[in-house]
Tab-separated table of N, CA and C and ligand atoms in Angstrom:
chain	number	residue	atom	x	y	z
A	1	MET	N	-15.906	-35.060	-15.415
A	1	MET	CA	-15.644	-33.860	-15.050
A	1	MET	C	-14.371	-32.884	-15.667
A	2	LYS	N	-14.998	-31.847	-16.562
A	2	LYS	CA	-13.705	-30.721	-17.082
A	2	LYS	C	-13.603	-29.791	-16.277
A	3	ASN	N	-12.617	-29.506	-16.336
A	3	ASN	CA	-12.177	-27.873	-15.537
A	3	ASN	C	-13.467	-26.932	-16.308
A	4	ILE	N	-14.046	-26.181	-15.604
A	4	ILE	CA	-14.579	-24.781	-15.719
A	4	ILE	C	-13.661	-23.689	-15.841
A	5	ILE	N	-13.356	-23.006	-16.606
A	5	ILE	CA	-12.587	-21.704	-16.801
A	5	ILE	C	-13.641	-20.349	-16.684
A	6	LEU	N	-13.889	-19.424	-15.346
A	6	LEU	CA	-14.392	-18.373	-15.279
A	6	LEU	C	-13.803	-17.265	-15.855
A	7	ILE	N	-14.348	-16.743	-16.767
A	7	ILE	CA	-13.807	-15.168	-17.473
A	7	ILE	C	-14.586	-14.191	-17.346
A	8	GLY	N	-14.051	-12.970	-17.429
A	8	GLY	CA	-14.658	-11.718	-17.169
A	8	GLY	C	-14.277	-10.963	-16.675
A	9	PHE	N	-14.326	-9.687	-16.613
A	9	PHE	CA	-14.052	-8.197	-16.324
A	9	PHE	C	-13.739	-8.044	-14.858
A	10	MET	N	-12.946	-7.267	-14.466
A	10	MET	CA	-12.616	-6.991	-12.854
A	10	MET	C	-13.985	-6.694	-12.528
A	11	GLY	N	-13.817	-7.229	-11.282
A	11	GLY	CA	-15.348	-6.756	-10.662
A	11	GLY	C	-16.785	-7.674	-10.866
A	12	VAL	N	-16.601	-8.080	-11.852
A	12	VAL	CA	-17.947	-8.716	-12.343
A	12	VAL	C	-18.532	-9.668	-11.500
A	13	GLY	N	-17.415	-10.125	-10.939
A	13	GLY	CA	-18.519	-11.661	-9.661
A	13	GLY	C	-17.569	-12.803	-9.885
A	14	LYS	N	-16.713	-12.863	-10.507
A	14	LYS	CA	-16.371	-14.396	-10.836
A	14	LYS	C	-16.031	-14.906	-9.622
A	15	GLY	N	-15.251	-14.677	-8.377
A	15	GLY	CA	-15.070	-14.874	-7.027
A	15	GLY	C	-16.324	-15.391	-6.357
A	16	SER	N	-17.359	-14.681	-6.552
A	16	SER	CA	-18.085	-15.006	-5.716
A	16	SER	C	-19.282	-16.068	-6.505
A	17	VAL	N	-19.085	-16.308	-7.577
A	17	VAL	CA	-19.935	-17.134	-8.469
A	17	VAL	C	-19.436	-18.724	-8.469
A	18	ALA	N	-17.914	-18.453	-8.128
A	18	ALA	CA	-17.237	-19.556	-8.166
A	18	ALA	C	-17.268	-20.237	-6.745
A	19	ARG	N	-17.317	-19.586	-5.500
A	19	ARG	CA	-17.374	-19.718	-4.373
A	19	ARG	C	-19.063	-20.702	-4.234
A	20	GLU	N	-19.809	-19.984	-4.891
A	20	GLU	CA	-21.345	-20.267	-4.827
A	20	GLU	C	-21.386	-21.836	-5.654
A	21	VAL	N	-20.704	-22.111	-6.561
A	21	VAL	CA	-20.389	-23.270	-7.709
A	21	VAL	C	-19.859	-24.583	-6.747
A	22	SER	N	-19.136	-23.906	-5.936
A	22	SER	CA	-17.927	-25.573	-5.300
A	22	SER	C	-19.294	-25.446	-4.185
A	23	LEU	N	-20.056	-24.398	-3.573
A	23	LEU	CA	-20.507	-24.937	-2.449
A	23	LEU	C	-21.807	-25.918	-3.086
A	24	HIS	N	-22.377	-25.736	-4.179
A	24	HIS	CA	-23.432	-26.879	-4.683
A	24	HIS	C	-22.947	-27.861	-5.943
A	25	SER	N	-21.387	-27.849	-5.835
A	25	SER	CA	-21.493	-29.318	-6.640
A	25	SER	C	-20.195	-29.708	-6.177
A	26	GLU	N	-19.582	-30.269	-6.834
A	26	GLU	CA	-18.475	-31.505	-6.597
A	26	GLU	C	-17.026	-30.573	-6.883
A	27	TYR	N	-17.160	-29.834	-7.416
A	27	TYR	CA	-15.862	-29.112	-7.909
A	27	TYR	C	-15.296	-28.309	-7.148
A	28	ILE	N	-14.166	-28.149	-6.624
A	28	ILE	CA	-13.091	-27.299	-6.084
A	28	ILE	C	-12.559	-25.972	-6.689
A	29	ALA	N	-12.542	-25.023	-5.984
A	29	ALA	CA	-12.315	-23.631	-6.850
A	29	ALA	C	-11.301	-23.202	-6.517
A	30	ILE	N	-10.326	-23.055	-7.507
A	30	ILE	CA	-9.279	-22.155	-7.234
A	30	ILE	C	-9.148	-21.091	-8.365
A	31	ASP	N	-8.305	-19.794	-7.634
A	31	ASP	CA	-8.212	-18.484	-8.460
A	31	ASP	C	-6.656	-17.875	-8.768
A	32	THR	N	-6.661	-17.742	-10.100
A	32	THR	CA	-5.191	-17.935	-10.509
A	32	THR	C	-4.915	-16.663	-9.697
A	33	ASP	N	-5.511	-15.458	-9.381
A	33	ASP	CA	-4.961	-14.310	-8.576
A	33	ASP	C	-4.609	-14.268	-7.277
A	34	ASP	N	-4.944	-15.721	-6.607
A	34	ASP	CA	-4.877	-16.245	-5.817
A	34	ASP	C	-3.458	-17.034	-5.699
A	35	LEU	N	-3.704	-17.626	-6.726
A	35	LEU	CA	-2.351	-18.607	-6.872
A	35	LEU	C	-1.069	-17.743	-7.005
A	36	ILE	N	-1.289	-16.455	-7.835
A	36	ILE	CA	-0.033	-15.909	-7.828
A	36	ILE	C	0.579	-15.141	-6.744
A	37	GLU	N	-0.580	-14.680	-5.758
A	37	GLU	CA	-0.741	-14.021	-4.504
A	37	GLU	C	0.270	-15.007	-3.853
A	38	SER	N	0.089	-16.184	-3.733
A	38	SER	CA	0.591	-17.244	-2.848
A	38	SER	C	2.127	-17.388	-3.229
A	39	MET	N	2.148	-17.485	-4.190
A	39	MET	CA	3.106	-18.196	-5.346
A	39	MET	C	4.483	-16.983	-4.989
A	40	GLU	N	3.948	-15.726	-5.103
A	40	GLU	CA	4.992	-14.182	-4.898
A	40	GLU	C	4.865	-14.041	-3.555
A	41	ASN	N	3.930	-14.575	-2.667
A	41	ASN	CA	3.910	-13.902	-1.406
A	41	ASN	C	3.751	-12.461	-0.965
A	42	LYS	N	2.807	-12.021	-1.993
A	42	LYS	CA	2.920	-10.574	-2.363
A	42	LYS	C	1.058	-10.443	-3.084
A	43	LYS	N	0.747	-9.181	-2.553
A	43	LYS	CA	-0.327	-8.764	-3.020
A	43	LYS	C	-0.470	-8.282	-4.452
A	44	ILE	N	-1.303	-8.791	-4.883
A	44	ILE	CA	-1.587	-8.158	-6.804
A	44	ILE	C	-1.117	-6.723	-7.068
A	45	LYS	N	-1.613	-5.992	-6.026
A	45	LYS	CA	-1.132	-4.421	-6.610
A	45	LYS	C	0.284	-4.423	-6.276
A	46	ASN	N	0.647	-5.159	-5.333
A	46	ASN	CA	2.096	-4.515	-4.901
A	46	ASN	C	3.213	-5.616	-5.891
A	47	ILE	N	2.516	-6.484	-6.818
A	47	ILE	CA	3.729	-6.909	-7.890
A	47	ILE	C	3.424	-6.102	-8.820
A	48	PHE	N	2.315	-5.374	-9.115
A	48	PHE	CA	2.257	-4.378	-10.144
A	48	PHE	C	3.036	-3.164	-10.036
A	49	ALA	N	2.778	-2.986	-8.818
A	49	ALA	CA	3.856	-1.439	-8.343
A	49	ALA	C	5.120	-1.883	-8.291
A	50	ASP	N	5.730	-3.104	-8.110
A	50	ASP	CA	7.153	-3.159	-7.531
A	50	ASP	C	7.664	-3.713	-8.995
A	51	ASN	N	7.157	-4.880	-9.559
A	51	ASN	CA	7.685	-5.415	-10.530
A	51	ASN	C	7.294	-5.355	-12.221
A	52	GLY	N	6.137	-4.493	-12.056
A	52	GLY	CA	5.176	-4.048	-13.511
A	52	GLY	C	4.031	-5.181	-13.923
A	53	GLU	N	3.689	-4.561	-14.754
A	53	GLU	CA	2.073	-5.457	-15.324
A	53	GLU	C	2.693	-6.632	-16.032
A	54	GLU	N	3.861	-6.169	-17.041
A	54	GLU	CA	4.793	-7.293	-17.677
A	54	GLU	C	5.214	-8.724	-16.927
A	55	TYR	N	5.832	-8.250	-15.804
A	55	TYR	CA	6.257	-9.259	-14.816
A	55	TYR	C	4.516	-10.184	-14.633
A	56	PHE	N	3.976	-9.324	-14.084
A	56	PHE	CA	2.608	-10.352	-13.726
A	56	PHE	C	1.836	-10.887	-15.149
A	57	ARG	N	2.035	-10.316	-16.331
A	57	ARG	CA	1.311	-11.253	-17.306
A	57	ARG	C	2.002	-12.859	-17.715
A	58	GLN	N	3.524	-12.575	-17.022
A	58	GLN	CA	4.692	-13.860	-17.198
A	58	GLN	C	3.965	-14.719	-16.062
A	59	LEU	N	3.624	-14.169	-15.489
A	59	LEU	CA	3.243	-15.474	-13.990
A	59	LEU	C	1.890	-16.123	-14.127
A	60	GLU	N	0.898	-15.106	-15.066
A	60	GLU	CA	-0.157	-15.596	-15.458
A	60	GLU	C	0.253	-16.773	-16.596
A	61	LYS	N	0.963	-16.561	-17.422
A	61	LYS	CA	1.794	-17.388	-18.380
A	61	LYS	C	1.741	-18.649	-17.566
A	62	ASN	N	2.781	-18.964	-16.782
A	62	ASN	CA	3.574	-19.964	-16.084
A	62	ASN	C	2.105	-20.471	-15.381
A	63	ILE	N	1.317	-19.809	-14.406
A	63	ILE	CA	0.016	-20.530	-14.074
A	63	ILE	C	-0.719	-21.159	-15.246
A	64	ALA	N	-0.929	-20.607	-16.506
A	64	ALA	CA	-1.974	-21.370	-17.401
A	64	ALA	C	-1.511	-22.534	-17.981
A	65	LYS	N	0.365	-22.438	-17.919
A	65	LYS	CA	0.868	-23.911	-18.653
A	65	LYS	C	0.690	-25.099	-17.393
A	66	TRP	N	1.091	-24.868	-16.412
A	66	TRP	CA	0.706	-25.716	-15.321
A	66	TRP	C	-1.090	-25.854	-15.346
A	67	LEU	N	-1.648	-24.954	-15.149
A	67	LEU	CA	-3.328	-25.807	-15.183
A	67	LEU	C	-3.589	-26.711	-16.364
A	68	GLU	N	-3.194	-26.323	-17.603
A	68	GLU	CA	-3.170	-27.345	-18.585
A	68	GLU	C	-2.412	-28.572	-18.506
A	69	LYS	N	-1.573	-28.588	-17.633
A	69	LYS	CA	-0.899	-29.543	-17.529
A	69	LYS	C	-1.229	-30.637	-16.450
A	70	SER	N	-1.416	-29.870	-15.027
A	70	SER	CA	-1.810	-30.770	-13.728
A	70	SER	C	-3.149	-30.315	-13.315
A	71	VAL	N	-4.071	-29.833	-13.511
A	71	VAL	CA	-5.244	-29.643	-13.307
A	71	VAL	C	-6.618	-30.334	-13.675
A	72	LYS	N	-7.171	-31.011	-12.701
A	72	LYS	CA	-8.546	-31.661	-13.481
A	72	LYS	C	-9.752	-31.371	-12.430
A	73	ASN	N	-10.800	-31.625	-13.576
A	73	ASN	CA	-12.246	-31.849	-12.063
A	73	ASN	C	-12.271	-30.369	-11.633
A	74	THR	N	-11.615	-29.369	-11.808
A	74	THR	CA	-11.217	-27.935	-11.198
A	74	THR	C	-12.447	-26.525	-11.757
A	75	LEU	N	-12.643	-26.146	-10.444
A	75	LEU	CA	-13.423	-24.521	-11.147
A	75	LEU	C	-12.298	-23.311	-11.281
A	76	ILE	N	-11.850	-22.778	-12.248
A	76	ILE	CA	-11.005	-22.078	-12.117
A	76	ILE	C	-11.422	-20.767	-12.244
A	77	SER	N	-11.242	-19.797	-11.462
A	77	SER	CA	-11.509	-18.365	-11.601
A	77	SER	C	-10.315	-17.905	-12.032
A	78	THR	N	-10.266	-16.652	-12.386
A	78	THR	CA	-9.542	-15.856	-13.383
A	78	THR	C	-9.246	-14.410	-13.156
A	79	GLY	N	-7.997	-13.746	-13.024
A	79	GLY	CA	-8.402	-12.346	-13.169
A	79	GLY	C	-8.451	-11.979	-14.612
A	80	GLY	N	-9.134	-11.131	-14.688
A	80	GLY	CA	-9.839	-10.344	-15.967
A	80	GLY	C	-8.710	-10.043	-17.380
A	81	GLY	N	-7.765	-10.351	-17.396
A	81	GLY	CA	-6.422	-10.669	-18.486
A	81	GLY	C	-6.352	-11.703	-18.635
A	82	PHE	N	-6.410	-12.743	-17.772
A	82	PHE	CA	-6.085	-14.006	-18.258
A	82	PHE	C	-6.898	-14.207	-19.426
A	83	TYR	N	-7.808	-14.155	-20.007
A	83	TYR	CA	-8.333	-14.543	-21.004
A	83	TYR	C	-7.297	-14.769	-22.169
A	84	LYS	N	-6.403	-13.942	-22.405
A	84	LYS	CA	-5.213	-13.573	-23.063
A	84	LYS	C	-4.268	-15.494	-23.134
A	85	GLN	N	-4.342	-15.991	-22.523
A	85	GLN	CA	-3.487	-16.753	-22.663
A	85	GLN	C	-3.740	-17.720	-23.947
A	86	ASP	N	-2.737	-18.352	-24.430
A	86	ASP	CA	-3.220	-19.177	-25.688
A	86	ASP	C	-3.627	-20.542	-25.669
A	87	ASN	N	-3.727	-21.119	-24.267
A	87	ASN	CA	-3.692	-22.198	-24.334
A	87	ASN	C	-5.396	-22.024	-23.529
A	88	LEU	N	-6.048	-21.560	-23.320
A	88	LEU	CA	-7.159	-21.505	-22.389
A	88	LEU	C	-8.129	-23.030	-22.973
A	89	LYS	N	-8.424	-22.898	-24.012
A	89	LYS	CA	-9.208	-24.314	-24.642
A	89	LYS	C	-8.865	-25.039	-24.113
A	90	LYS	N	-7.801	-25.307	-24.092
A	90	LYS	CA	-6.789	-26.450	-23.914
A	90	LYS	C	-7.480	-26.873	-21.944
A	91	ILE	N	-7.810	-25.571	-21.246
A	91	ILE	CA	-7.646	-26.232	-20.119
A	91	ILE	C	-8.968	-26.535	-19.648
A	92	GLY	N	-10.050	-25.840	-20.388
A	92	GLY	CA	-11.419	-26.680	-19.788
A	92	GLY	C	-12.487	-25.783	-20.761
A	93	ILE	N	-13.854	-25.682	-20.199
A	93	ILE	CA	-14.766	-25.214	-21.034
A	93	ILE	C	-14.732	-23.503	-20.030
A	94	ILE	N	-14.835	-22.898	-20.881
A	94	ILE	CA	-15.056	-21.061	-20.855
A	94	ILE	C	-16.373	-20.830	-20.669
A	95	VAL	N	-16.356	-20.421	-19.312
A	95	VAL	CA	-18.030	-19.671	-19.151
A	95	VAL	C	-17.542	-18.022	-18.944
A	96	LEU	N	-18.019	-17.378	-19.805
A	96	LEU	CA	-18.157	-15.625	-19.553
A	96	LEU	C	-19.309	-14.936	-18.663
A	97	LEU	N	-18.596	-14.294	-17.594
A	97	LEU	CA	-19.205	-13.852	-17.023
A	97	LEU	C	-19.646	-12.478	-17.233
A	98	ASP	N	-20.713	-12.020	-18.065
A	98	ASP	CA	-20.949	-11.099	-18.694
A	98	ASP	C	-21.718	-9.584	-18.051
A	99	SER	N	-21.132	-8.408	-18.166
A	99	SER	CA	-22.405	-7.592	-17.368
A	99	SER	C	-21.807	-5.983	-18.006
A	100	PRO	N	-22.622	-5.087	-18.338
A	100	PRO	CA	-22.163	-4.078	-18.901
A	100	PRO	C	-21.458	-3.207	-18.188
A	101	PHE	N	-20.531	-2.116	-18.459
A	101	PHE	CA	-19.342	-1.936	-17.799
A	101	PHE	C	-19.840	-1.341	-16.589
A	102	ASP	N	-21.311	-0.400	-16.578
A	102	ASP	CA	-21.529	0.555	-15.676
A	102	ASP	C	-22.431	-0.171	-14.644
A	103	ALA	N	-22.762	-1.474	-14.723
A	103	ALA	CA	-23.682	-2.232	-13.708
A	103	ALA	C	-22.384	-2.785	-12.876
A	104	ILE	N	-21.258	-2.916	-13.893
A	104	ILE	CA	-19.963	-3.716	-12.844
A	104	ILE	C	-19.591	-2.959	-11.944
A	105	ILE	N	-19.591	-1.563	-12.469
A	105	ILE	CA	-18.938	-0.390	-11.612
A	105	ILE	C	-19.729	-0.288	-10.385
A	106	ALA	N	-21.050	-0.018	-10.687
A	106	ALA	CA	-22.326	-0.119	-9.816
A	106	ALA	C	-22.051	-1.194	-8.218
A	107	ARG	N	-21.966	-2.484	-8.926
A	107	ARG	CA	-21.900	-3.753	-8.410
A	107	ARG	C	-20.663	-3.235	-7.156
A	108	ILE	N	-19.496	-2.851	-7.658
A	108	ILE	CA	-18.254	-2.642	-6.814
A	108	ILE	C	-18.852	-1.254	-5.823
A	109	LYS	N	-19.284	-0.425	-6.025
A	109	LYS	CA	-19.499	0.345	-5.221
A	109	LYS	C	-20.378	0.396	-4.427
A	110	LYS	N	-21.389	-0.466	-4.452
A	110	LYS	CA	-22.381	-0.614	-3.194
A	110	LYS	C	-22.194	-1.940	-2.105
A	111	HIS	N	-20.699	-2.366	-2.817
A	111	HIS	CA	-20.162	-3.435	-1.951
A	111	HIS	C	-19.644	-2.880	-0.280
A	112	PRO	N	-19.788	-3.317	0.633
A	112	PRO	CA	-19.361	-2.865	2.294
A	112	PRO	C	-17.896	-2.355	1.842
A	113	ASN	N	-17.436	-3.691	1.083
A	113	ASN	CA	-15.742	-3.166	0.900
A	113	ASN	C	-15.141	-2.582	-0.190
A	114	ALA	N	-16.104	-1.361	-0.805
A	114	ALA	CA	-15.745	-0.987	-1.983
A	114	ALA	C	-14.327	-0.294	-2.619
A	115	VAL	N	-14.116	0.167	-1.226
A	115	VAL	CA	-12.823	1.102	-1.553
A	115	VAL	C	-11.523	0.162	-1.537
A	116	LYS	N	-11.986	-1.101	-0.907
A	116	LYS	CA	-10.547	-1.780	-0.893
A	116	LYS	C	-11.203	-3.033	-1.903
A	117	LYS	N	-11.881	-2.904	-2.406
A	117	LYS	CA	-12.147	-3.879	-3.752
A	117	LYS	C	-11.583	-3.226	-5.118
A	118	LEU	N	-11.828	-1.831	-5.176
A	118	LEU	CA	-11.236	-0.661	-6.017
A	118	LEU	C	-9.699	-0.601	-6.160
A	119	LYS	N	-9.214	-0.474	-4.318
A	119	LYS	CA	-7.436	-0.221	-4.828
A	119	LYS	C	-7.051	-1.303	-4.932
A	120	LYS	N	-7.584	-2.651	-4.402
A	120	LYS	CA	-6.749	-4.225	-4.400
A	120	LYS	C	-6.470	-4.238	-6.513
A	121	ARG	N	-7.290	-3.396	-7.342
A	121	ARG	CA	-7.278	-3.329	-8.677
A	121	ARG	C	-6.554	-2.214	-9.538
A	122	PRO	N	-5.164	-2.496	-9.251
A	122	PRO	CA	-4.317	-1.246	-10.053
A	122	PRO	C	-5.169	-0.770	-11.345
A	123	LEU	N	-5.741	-1.641	-12.232
A	123	LEU	CA	-6.445	-0.970	-13.730
A	123	LEU	C	-7.814	-0.649	-13.491
A	124	LEU	N	-8.115	-0.939	-12.697
A	124	LEU	CA	-9.571	-0.057	-11.748
A	124	LEU	C	-9.298	1.361	-11.339
A	125	LYS	N	-8.088	1.802	-11.097
A	125	LYS	CA	-7.860	3.266	-10.592
A	125	LYS	C	-8.674	4.278	-11.379
A	126	ASP	N	-8.312	4.309	-12.472
A	126	ASP	CA	-8.855	5.068	-13.404
A	126	ASP	C	-9.739	4.492	-14.357
A	127	LEU	N	-11.458	5.077	-14.172
A	127	LEU	CA	-12.449	4.580	-14.531
A	127	LEU	C	-12.257	4.438	-16.066
A	128	GLU	N	-12.242	5.882	-16.514
A	128	GLU	CA	-12.159	6.154	-18.039
A	128	GLU	C	-11.520	5.340	-18.621
A	129	LYS	N	-10.143	4.816	-18.498
A	129	LYS	CA	-9.083	3.959	-18.701
A	129	LYS	C	-9.708	2.691	-18.753
A	130	ALA	N	-10.056	2.197	-17.732
A	130	ALA	CA	-11.449	1.491	-17.539
A	130	ALA	C	-12.188	0.826	-18.612
A	131	LYS	N	-12.821	1.315	-18.743
A	131	LYS	CA	-13.792	1.569	-19.839
A	131	LYS	C	-13.311	1.135	-21.045
A	132	ILE	N	-11.917	1.904	-21.357
A	132	ILE	CA	-11.870	1.556	-22.330
A	132	ILE	C	-11.230	-0.117	-23.156
A	133	LEU	N	-10.483	-0.462	-21.496
A	133	LEU	CA	-10.258	-1.556	-21.544
A	133	LEU	C	-11.548	-2.575	-21.810
A	134	TYR	N	-12.391	-2.088	-20.909
A	134	TYR	CA	-13.588	-3.404	-21.194
A	134	TYR	C	-13.969	-3.139	-22.949
A	135	ASP	N	-14.218	-2.095	-22.942
A	135	ASP	CA	-14.724	-1.783	-24.615
A	135	ASP	C	-13.917	-2.890	-25.526
A	136	GLU	N	-12.663	-2.825	-24.985
A	136	GLU	CA	-11.387	-3.769	-26.203
A	136	GLU	C	-11.753	-5.459	-25.756
A	137	ARG	N	-12.039	-5.488	-24.127
A	137	ARG	CA	-11.553	-7.245	-24.308
A	137	ARG	C	-13.420	-7.662	-24.492
A	138	ARG	N	-14.154	-6.944	-24.076
A	138	ARG	CA	-15.438	-7.319	-24.488
A	138	ARG	C	-15.626	-8.412	-25.502
A	139	PRO	N	-14.991	-7.969	-26.519
A	139	PRO	CA	-15.241	-8.806	-27.990
A	139	PRO	C	-14.761	-9.910	-27.840
A	140	ALA	N	-13.364	-10.119	-26.968
A	140	ALA	CA	-12.482	-11.075	-27.164
A	140	ALA	C	-13.358	-12.452	-26.232
A	141	TYR	N	-14.094	-11.584	-25.108
A	141	TYR	CA	-14.231	-12.698	-24.079
A	141	TYR	C	-15.484	-13.291	-24.946
A	142	LEU	N	-16.284	-12.345	-25.292
A	142	LEU	CA	-17.598	-13.037	-25.962
A	142	LEU	C	-17.021	-14.335	-27.189
A	143	LYS	N	-15.505	-13.952	-27.525
A	143	LYS	CA	-15.647	-14.693	-29.132
A	143	LYS	C	-15.046	-16.450	-28.174
A	144	LEU	N	-14.659	-16.068	-26.997
A	144	LEU	CA	-13.451	-17.129	-26.781
A	144	LEU	C	-14.745	-18.022	-26.048
A	145	ALA	N	-16.151	-17.317	-25.286
A	145	ALA	CA	-16.721	-18.114	-24.079
A	145	ALA	C	-17.426	-19.510	-25.078
A	146	ASN	N	-17.358	-20.795	-24.539
A	146	ASN	CA	-18.097	-21.721	-24.613
A	146	ASN	C	-19.684	-21.277	-24.192
A	147	ILE	N	-19.553	-20.452	-23.192
A	147	ILE	CA	-20.990	-20.523	-22.363
A	147	ILE	C	-20.624	-19.178	-21.602
A	148	VAL	N	-21.860	-18.044	-22.011
A	148	VAL	CA	-22.203	-16.713	-21.474
A	148	VAL	C	-23.094	-16.700	-20.218
A	149	ILE	N	-22.775	-16.379	-19.232
A	149	ILE	CA	-23.907	-15.675	-18.239
A	149	ILE	C	-24.336	-14.306	-17.915
A	150	ASN	N	-25.360	-14.145	-18.261
A	150	ASN	CA	-25.511	-12.265	-17.946
A	150	ASN	C	-25.849	-12.526	-16.654
A	151	VAL	N	-24.844	-11.713	-16.220
A	151	VAL	CA	-25.025	-11.661	-14.153
A	151	VAL	C	-25.464	-10.218	-13.950
A	152	THR	N	-26.032	-9.245	-14.828
A	152	THR	CA	-26.610	-8.212	-14.449
A	152	THR	C	-28.065	-8.360	-13.157
A	153	GLU	N	-27.866	-8.000	-12.187
A	153	GLU	CA	-28.924	-7.787	-11.209
A	153	GLU	C	-29.319	-9.177	-10.918
A	154	LYS	N	-28.194	-10.386	-11.112
A	154	LYS	CA	-28.504	-11.678	-10.516
A	154	LYS	C	-27.755	-11.690	-9.157
A	155	SER	N	-28.423	-13.026	-8.365
A	155	SER	CA	-27.149	-13.230	-7.127
A	155	SER	C	-26.266	-13.949	-7.831
A	156	PRO	N	-25.263	-14.273	-6.787
A	156	PRO	CA	-23.829	-15.186	-7.254
A	156	PRO	C	-25.052	-16.721	-7.062
A	157	GLN	N	-25.837	-16.799	-6.152
A	157	GLN	CA	-26.393	-18.114	-6.143
A	157	GLN	C	-27.196	-18.272	-7.512
A	158	ASP	N	-27.723	-17.276	-7.936
A	158	ASP	CA	-28.403	-17.807	-9.300
A	158	ASP	C	-27.902	-17.849	-10.490
A	159	CYS	N	-26.784	-17.221	-10.649
A	159	CYS	CA	-25.833	-17.192	-11.344
A	159	CYS	C	-25.202	-18.963	-11.462
A	160	ALA	N	-24.526	-19.332	-10.114
A	160	ALA	CA	-23.936	-20.115	-10.234
A	160	ALA	C	-24.887	-21.303	-10.399
A	161	LYS	N	-26.336	-21.790	-10.458
A	161	LYS	CA	-27.048	-22.457	-10.512
A	161	LYS	C	-27.140	-22.535	-12.211
A	162	GLU	N	-27.434	-21.319	-12.780
A	162	GLU	CA	-27.370	-21.359	-14.437
A	162	GLU	C	-25.995	-21.845	-14.792
A	163	LEU	N	-25.365	-21.190	-14.052
A	163	LEU	CA	-23.707	-22.377	-14.621
A	163	LEU	C	-23.620	-23.452	-14.749
A	164	LEU	N	-24.328	-24.103	-13.803
A	164	LEU	CA	-23.984	-25.520	-13.779
A	164	LEU	C	-25.192	-26.427	-14.635
A	165	LYS	N	-26.125	-25.240	-14.805
A	165	LYS	CA	-27.420	-26.186	-15.790
A	165	LYS	C	-26.356	-26.259	-17.272
A	166	LYS	N	-26.088	-25.032	-17.710
A	166	LYS	CA	-25.105	-25.044	-18.908
A	166	LYS	C	-24.260	-25.666	-18.757
A	167	VAL	N	-23.463	-25.849	-18.173
A	167	VAL	CA	-22.249	-26.616	-18.150
A	167	VAL	C	-22.645	-28.022	-18.355
A	168	LYS	N	-23.940	-28.437	-17.651
A	168	LYS	CA	-23.959	-29.939	-17.734
A	168	LYS	C	-24.749	-30.375	-19.381
A	169	LYS	N	-25.599	-29.370	-19.670
A	169	LYS	CA	-25.749	-29.112	-21.069
A	169	LYS	C	-24.644	-29.240	-22.377
A	170	HIS	N	-23.643	-28.479	-22.014
A	170	HIS	CA	-22.395	-28.425	-22.882
A	170	HIS	C	-22.115	-29.536	-22.822
A	171	VAL	N	-21.901	-30.448	-22.198
A	171	VAL	CA	-20.789	-31.607	-21.591
A	171	VAL	C	-21.457	-33.042	-22.258
B	1	S3P	C1	-6.822	-7.607	-13.833
B	1	S3P	C2	-7.586	-8.182	-13.441
B	1	S3P	C3	-7.773	-8.698	-11.530
B	1	S3P	C4	-6.132	-8.962	-11.731
B	1	S3P	C5	-4.847	-7.698	-11.703
B	1	S3P	C6	-5.226	-7.775	-13.370
B	1	S3P	C7	-7.074	-7.140	-15.359
B	1	S3P	O1	-8.199	-9.496	-11.427
B	1	S3P	O2	-5.501	-10.153	-12.272
B	1	S3P	O3	-5.824	-6.792	-10.904
B	1	S3P	O4	-6.098	-7.389	-16.069
B	1	S3P	O5	-8.278	-7.228	-15.637
B	1	S3P	P1	-10.109	-9.357	-11.314
B	1	S3P	O6	-10.735	-9.407	-12.750
B	1	S3P	O7	-10.601	-10.602	-10.303
B	1	S3P	O8	-10.147	-8.323	-10.653
């Protein structure tokens, strides 16, 4: 079992899909944002506000080095900017959760905790800027991915099933 790294834009559902995969497989799920929050004992939005984005990116770099060296057989969900780490391919199989920008925003907005979900993501504060970021990142996500899953209008359960099937074929 190789590591699986889930990449994709903010709000696409990496956390929900990771939970489903770990429920239906032997993979234990970890999340780079959760690791950073517990390392710093601080919420991501406060790290951005107090220390700045560059500091946060350095923490992501440290996590990426640790993942490569020390983590095996694990499902790793990542923050939307984690794909920039240059050792991603060495960490594991890269799975992109893909969806159009408008569908991602619609997905967040219909969630019962929509306000919280938007607030906790500093880079989603301004939707016009977020769309620019999405357009910049999507080609890079697609280029990196070993496996692409279109998650639009699909439940996390169905995405998880599709992921496990495709990973099995890939290895
Ligand atoms: C970020 C995505 C966030 C979090 C941070 C920065 C990004 O994670 O890592 O706010 O640069 O896209 P999610 O993708 O889980 O929202």
